[in-house]
């Protein structure tokens, strides 16, 4: 198509034609039997993708921040202590969000491009009793991936709820929510889940629901309150009509198609595809003399990359030159380094042809500008 560009930002990403087609189908009633089936199927498939067979899935109209808000609103009461493990911009966002609900927040910040040492997290948990801790599986501002396993273990050991912001990881990075002991794993539709922006998706452990049930005060956010939404999710799961707020019918229809494609590919194959594309991309960048923002290769995400601009080249000229070749990548996001690096999303429906076009566009920009 003339003028069409390849969207290689870390969300929204390129979507499968079948997913877009489902979005364009005539809108049905949110209580129609066919839609109830679609919604119920999505809830069931989410639990498979998340690796959380006994969790409760929630599908909400909204963006990833709403998913973060839903966990915060329902699990925090004024005066509760929360530990935020921050590897970038979205960790900071979670700290601000939790404060709105009256949490006393402690932030453990990593050095830029690094992760917070597990021993630092354990020391914090030893010295203070927290109700919950949050961490960003892949922080989209740094492309740093955090290993959820030791954090889940610490959550169990110190009886602290764990919230995983998986907006830039779920369905692109390995996820075993049950096994790892993660209480809330949340994401949004527009990234590795492969559906246009507009859905906030969460899977919540029974333990987190139990903590929510024993709240002293009502949830201070009407729209997010699980009292309003849990019966709706349960009704859809049991094939019964129900209503609290109108679901994003067409997006949910698209979600069903995408989740089915994800499970048909197989989680292991899908994670492997993301791993191999990311690895190849990073080594090609290194071959061109471009440096990655993550300090250690083993902390670099498979869903996206953050790459420093070449020395002496203006970032905006570099991005414009890449766009000239028909590829859209994203500028930096971390306030302290914003003009120094760019970000490339390689998740969801991404294939070798997409990444090759991106590499070629970067190579050409390098030739023209250096
Ligand atoms: N967390 C992470 C890790 C993200 O990447 C994003 C979006 N880039 C968000 C939270 C917020 O999601 P949204 O923009 O959909 O509100």
XYZ file of C-alpha atoms and ligand atoms in Angstrom:
386
model
C 0.000 0.000 0.000
C 1.425 3.367 -1.043
C 2.599 5.394 1.928
C 2.213 2.548 4.429
C 5.048 2.341 6.937
C 6.184 -0.550 9.099
C 5.370 0.181 12.750
C 8.314 -1.042 14.839
C 7.729 0.906 18.063
C 7.296 -0.897 21.405
C 3.522 -0.759 21.101
C 1.222 -0.439 19.377
C 2.805 -2.950 17.019
C 1.866 -4.477 13.670
C -1.221 -6.684 13.992
C -2.294 -9.881 12.225
C -4.849 -9.257 9.431
C -7.222 -11.808 11.021
C -7.205 -9.797 14.253
C -7.989 -6.560 12.429
C -10.717 -8.313 10.484
C -12.369 -9.488 13.725
C -12.361 -5.887 14.925
C -14.172 -4.784 11.821
C -17.034 -7.304 12.111
C -20.501 -5.953 12.972
C -20.750 -5.165 16.685
C -22.997 -7.527 18.606
C -24.731 -7.065 21.950
C -22.485 -7.547 24.955
C -25.106 -9.954 26.331
C -25.567 -11.964 23.104
C -24.825 -15.680 23.607
C -22.123 -15.586 20.900
C -20.347 -12.710 22.652
C -20.620 -14.366 26.064
C -18.827 -17.367 24.538
C -16.122 -15.127 23.057
C -15.548 -13.365 26.374
C -15.457 -16.638 28.311
C -13.013 -18.130 25.804
C -10.736 -15.104 26.205
C -10.729 -15.441 30.010
C -9.822 -19.128 29.719
C -7.104 -18.572 27.109
C -5.552 -15.709 29.091
C -4.967 -18.052 32.008
C -3.086 -20.407 29.661
C -0.945 -17.610 28.205
C -0.178 -16.298 31.719
C 0.464 -19.790 33.135
C -2.060 -19.262 35.902
C -4.743 -21.945 35.793
C -6.271 -21.048 39.173
C -6.164 -17.247 38.790
C -9.012 -14.871 37.961
C -8.720 -13.095 34.622
C -10.107 -9.579 34.059
C -10.672 -7.941 30.674
C -11.340 -4.221 30.900
C -11.827 -1.420 28.398
C -8.810 0.789 28.958
C -5.064 0.960 28.503
C -2.229 -0.652 30.438
C -2.281 2.132 33.002
C -5.852 1.142 33.886
C -4.606 -2.389 34.562
C -1.952 -0.911 36.883
C -4.621 1.269 38.502
C -6.965 -1.652 39.032
C -4.344 -3.599 40.977
C -3.373 -0.521 43.002
C -6.945 0.596 43.755
C -8.074 -2.818 44.953
C -5.021 -3.877 46.935
C -3.894 -0.645 48.607
C -5.584 0.994 51.566
C -4.404 4.273 53.094
C -1.268 3.712 55.157
C -0.307 0.402 53.507
C 3.376 0.049 52.718
C 4.406 -0.728 49.146
C 7.819 -1.480 47.687
C 8.357 -0.442 44.070
C 11.274 -2.086 42.293
C 12.006 0.341 39.491
C 14.028 -0.235 36.342
C 12.786 2.878 34.569
C 9.887 5.160 33.694
C 7.069 2.700 34.374
C 8.370 1.790 37.822
C 8.218 5.482 38.715
C 4.671 5.608 37.369
C 3.646 2.751 39.646
C 5.067 4.570 42.655
C 3.017 7.698 41.851
C -0.092 5.646 41.228
C 0.111 3.765 44.547
C 0.596 7.032 46.447
C -2.792 8.227 45.109
C -4.409 5.416 47.081
C -2.584 6.416 50.256
C 0.293 3.939 50.100
C 3.571 4.704 51.822
C 5.883 3.895 48.966
C 9.551 2.969 49.076
C 11.300 2.895 45.698
C 14.326 0.758 44.973
C 15.805 2.167 41.777
C 18.244 0.344 39.560
C 21.137 2.118 37.910
C 20.174 3.105 34.366
C 20.162 -0.012 32.197
C 20.610 -2.335 35.172
C 18.365 -4.209 37.577
C 17.919 -3.961 41.348
C 20.028 -6.657 43.075
C 17.843 -9.338 44.664
C 19.812 -8.902 47.906
C 18.694 -5.244 48.073
C 15.078 -6.336 47.676
C 15.455 -8.939 50.421
C 17.118 -6.414 52.750
C 14.138 -4.058 52.299
C 11.670 -6.858 53.004
C 13.624 -7.858 56.113
C 13.628 -4.358 57.533
C 10.014 -3.324 56.811
C 6.698 -5.152 56.553
C 5.235 -4.364 53.127
C 1.788 -5.287 51.889
C 2.847 -5.513 48.269
C 5.702 -5.002 45.872
C 5.608 -4.112 42.211
C 8.128 -4.603 39.448
C 8.235 -4.077 35.707
C 8.945 -7.297 33.833
C 10.242 -5.335 30.824
C 10.503 -1.600 31.333
C 9.706 -0.052 27.961
C 11.894 2.957 28.704
C 15.084 0.906 29.105
C 14.388 -2.496 27.447
C 15.627 -4.057 30.683
C 14.004 -7.358 31.663
C 13.727 -8.342 35.310
C 13.690 -12.007 36.338
C 10.342 -12.523 38.143
C 11.414 -15.813 39.784
C 13.449 -14.508 42.751
C 10.908 -11.730 43.351
C 8.053 -14.246 43.448
C 10.084 -16.366 45.879
C 10.703 -13.385 48.140
C 7.004 -12.528 47.995
C 6.176 -15.994 49.291
C 8.936 -15.966 51.909
C 7.964 -12.588 53.392
C 4.225 -12.872 52.665
C 4.141 -9.809 50.422
C 1.862 -9.613 47.384
C 3.727 -9.344 44.072
C 2.488 -7.280 41.139
C 4.155 -7.767 37.775
C 3.729 -5.004 35.191
C 3.859 -7.144 32.085
C 2.619 -4.552 29.603
C 5.763 -5.037 27.532
C 6.277 -8.726 28.256
C 3.148 -10.894 28.411
C 2.983 -13.222 25.381
C 6.512 -12.241 24.314
C 8.590 -13.251 27.341
C 8.309 -16.413 29.403
C 5.515 -16.178 31.967
C 4.641 -18.783 34.605
C 2.494 -16.787 36.988
C 1.391 -19.713 39.210
C 4.748 -21.375 39.437
C 6.577 -18.118 40.105
C 4.113 -17.007 42.805
C 3.089 -13.739 41.138
C -0.181 -12.355 42.526
C -1.134 -9.931 39.781
C 0.275 -10.059 36.260
C -1.106 -7.307 34.080
C -0.787 -6.154 30.503
C -2.467 -4.234 27.698
C -3.668 -5.383 24.319
C -1.404 -3.364 22.023
C 1.904 -5.136 22.520
C 2.826 -8.827 22.432
C -0.838 -9.800 22.938
C -1.357 -8.490 19.416
C -4.606 -6.484 19.549
C -5.015 -2.730 18.866
C -4.886 -0.457 21.938
C -7.901 -0.412 24.255
C -7.869 -3.445 26.538
C -6.412 -3.718 30.032
C -5.814 -7.358 30.950
C -5.042 -8.831 34.363
C -4.771 -12.246 35.956
C -5.133 -12.124 39.735
C -4.216 -14.879 42.203
C -6.744 -16.245 44.710
C -4.454 -14.943 47.448
C -4.688 -11.366 46.143
C -8.479 -11.673 45.904
C -8.530 -12.886 49.519
C -6.487 -9.847 50.600
C -8.921 -7.608 48.707
C -11.926 -9.296 50.374
C -10.553 -8.471 53.819
C -10.172 -4.727 53.110
C -11.281 -2.401 55.866
C -12.293 0.465 53.563
C -14.207 0.380 50.269
C -12.140 0.710 47.100
C -11.643 4.423 46.405
C -12.064 4.081 42.646
C -15.566 3.222 41.480
C -14.718 2.027 37.965
C -11.835 -0.182 39.101
C -13.544 -1.800 42.092
C -13.404 -5.590 41.835
C -16.783 -5.676 43.646
C -18.228 -4.334 40.418
C -16.178 -6.423 38.003
C -15.528 -9.787 39.654
C -19.197 -10.893 39.311
C -19.091 -9.868 35.646
C -15.949 -11.882 34.927
C -17.419 -14.849 36.806
C -20.664 -14.573 34.842
C -18.851 -14.515 31.490
C -16.749 -17.454 32.697
C -19.984 -19.349 33.507
C -21.677 -18.387 30.202
C -24.244 -16.108 31.860
C -25.178 -12.602 30.673
C -24.275 -9.744 32.999
C -23.600 -6.029 32.956
C -21.644 -3.457 34.845
C -19.946 -1.346 32.144
C -20.172 -2.013 28.416
C -17.199 -4.097 27.314
C -15.173 -3.142 24.219
C -17.050 -5.732 22.157
C -15.004 -5.519 18.938
C -11.683 -5.478 20.753
C -12.695 -8.536 22.760
C -13.622 -10.312 19.513
C -10.152 -9.422 18.185
C -8.588 -10.627 21.445
C -10.174 -14.036 21.004
C -8.615 -14.364 17.546
C -5.200 -13.224 18.755
C -5.147 -15.440 21.876
C -6.082 -18.419 19.724
C -3.227 -17.633 17.319
C -0.844 -17.290 20.281
C -1.853 -20.673 21.706
C -1.802 -22.279 18.247
C 1.788 -21.087 17.807
C 2.520 -22.574 21.247
C 3.969 -20.552 24.117
C 7.362 -22.190 23.891
C 7.659 -21.547 20.147
C 6.449 -18.006 20.577
C 8.924 -17.169 23.312
C 11.677 -18.780 21.255
C 10.738 -16.685 18.190
C 10.941 -13.488 20.258
C 14.255 -14.599 21.769
C 15.847 -15.434 18.450
C 14.686 -12.223 16.688
C 15.880 -10.100 19.630
C 19.245 -11.842 19.845
C 19.862 -11.455 16.132
C 18.820 -7.795 16.235
C 21.152 -6.993 19.128
C 24.112 -8.713 17.528
C 23.462 -6.901 14.228
C 23.346 -3.557 16.084
C 26.624 -4.420 17.823
C 28.108 -5.281 14.437
C 27.174 -1.766 13.248
C 28.923 -0.307 16.290
C 25.680 0.678 18.064
C 25.472 0.265 21.835
C 22.495 -1.073 23.784
C 21.024 0.681 26.827
C 20.777 -2.478 29.004
C 24.124 -2.921 30.727
C 24.125 -6.710 30.552
C 23.118 -8.904 27.623
C 21.239 -11.261 29.970
C 19.006 -8.379 31.147
C 18.086 -7.310 27.596
C 14.424 -7.883 26.720
C 13.226 -10.076 23.888
C 10.205 -7.918 23.110
C 12.055 -4.661 22.360
C 15.473 -3.021 22.245
C 16.826 0.342 23.359
C 19.806 1.467 21.273
C 22.049 4.522 21.676
C 22.255 6.833 18.688
C 25.657 6.840 16.995
C 28.123 9.409 18.385
C 27.750 12.847 16.899
C 24.460 12.162 15.093
C 21.280 14.096 15.933
C 18.617 11.709 17.173
C 15.802 13.429 15.326
C 17.759 13.314 12.034
C 18.462 9.623 12.627
C 14.800 8.779 13.294
C 13.738 10.829 10.271
C 16.223 8.942 8.080
C 14.851 5.598 9.324
C 11.288 6.782 8.607
C 12.437 7.814 5.125
C 13.032 4.074 4.505
C 9.459 3.320 5.585
C 10.108 2.140 9.144
C 8.847 3.826 12.310
C 10.876 3.344 15.481
C 10.397 5.226 18.769
C 12.494 7.925 20.412
C 13.906 7.532 23.950
C 11.583 7.745 26.951
C 13.804 7.914 30.008
C 13.869 11.647 30.871
C 17.604 11.712 31.665
C 18.607 10.109 28.335
C 15.663 10.949 26.109
C 17.677 12.417 23.231
C 20.437 9.838 23.391
C 18.718 6.639 22.286
C 15.873 5.084 20.326
C 13.599 2.099 20.874
C 12.545 -0.703 18.571
C 9.619 -3.003 19.303
C 9.990 -6.579 18.072
C 7.023 -8.400 19.493
C 3.680 -9.973 18.640
C 3.315 -10.747 14.949
C 6.890 -9.622 14.205
C 8.767 -11.772 11.695
C 12.214 -11.907 10.121
C 11.143 -9.768 7.162
C 10.043 -6.971 9.546
C 13.277 -7.035 11.489
C 15.363 -7.209 8.297
C 13.586 -4.121 6.940
C 14.250 -2.356 10.245
C 17.923 -3.290 10.223
C 18.239 -2.136 6.602
C 16.609 1.207 7.457
C 18.987 1.720 10.399
C 21.970 0.756 8.255
C 20.961 3.234 5.574
C 20.469 6.009 8.156
C 23.967 5.282 9.472
C 25.431 5.516 5.958
C 23.674 8.786 5.193
C 24.440 10.501 8.526
C 27.894 9.321 9.540
N 3.869 -0.377 31.742
C 4.713 -0.611 30.734
C 5.890 -1.489 30.957
C 4.462 -0.042 29.483
O 5.277 -0.281 28.472
C 3.333 0.766 29.298
C 3.026 1.407 27.953
N 4.075 1.681 27.163
C 2.486 0.980 30.384
C 2.784 0.385 31.586
C 1.278 1.824 30.272
O 0.411 1.296 29.321
P -0.591 2.216 28.501
O 0.222 3.179 27.698
O -1.324 1.225 27.652
O -1.450 2.905 29.496
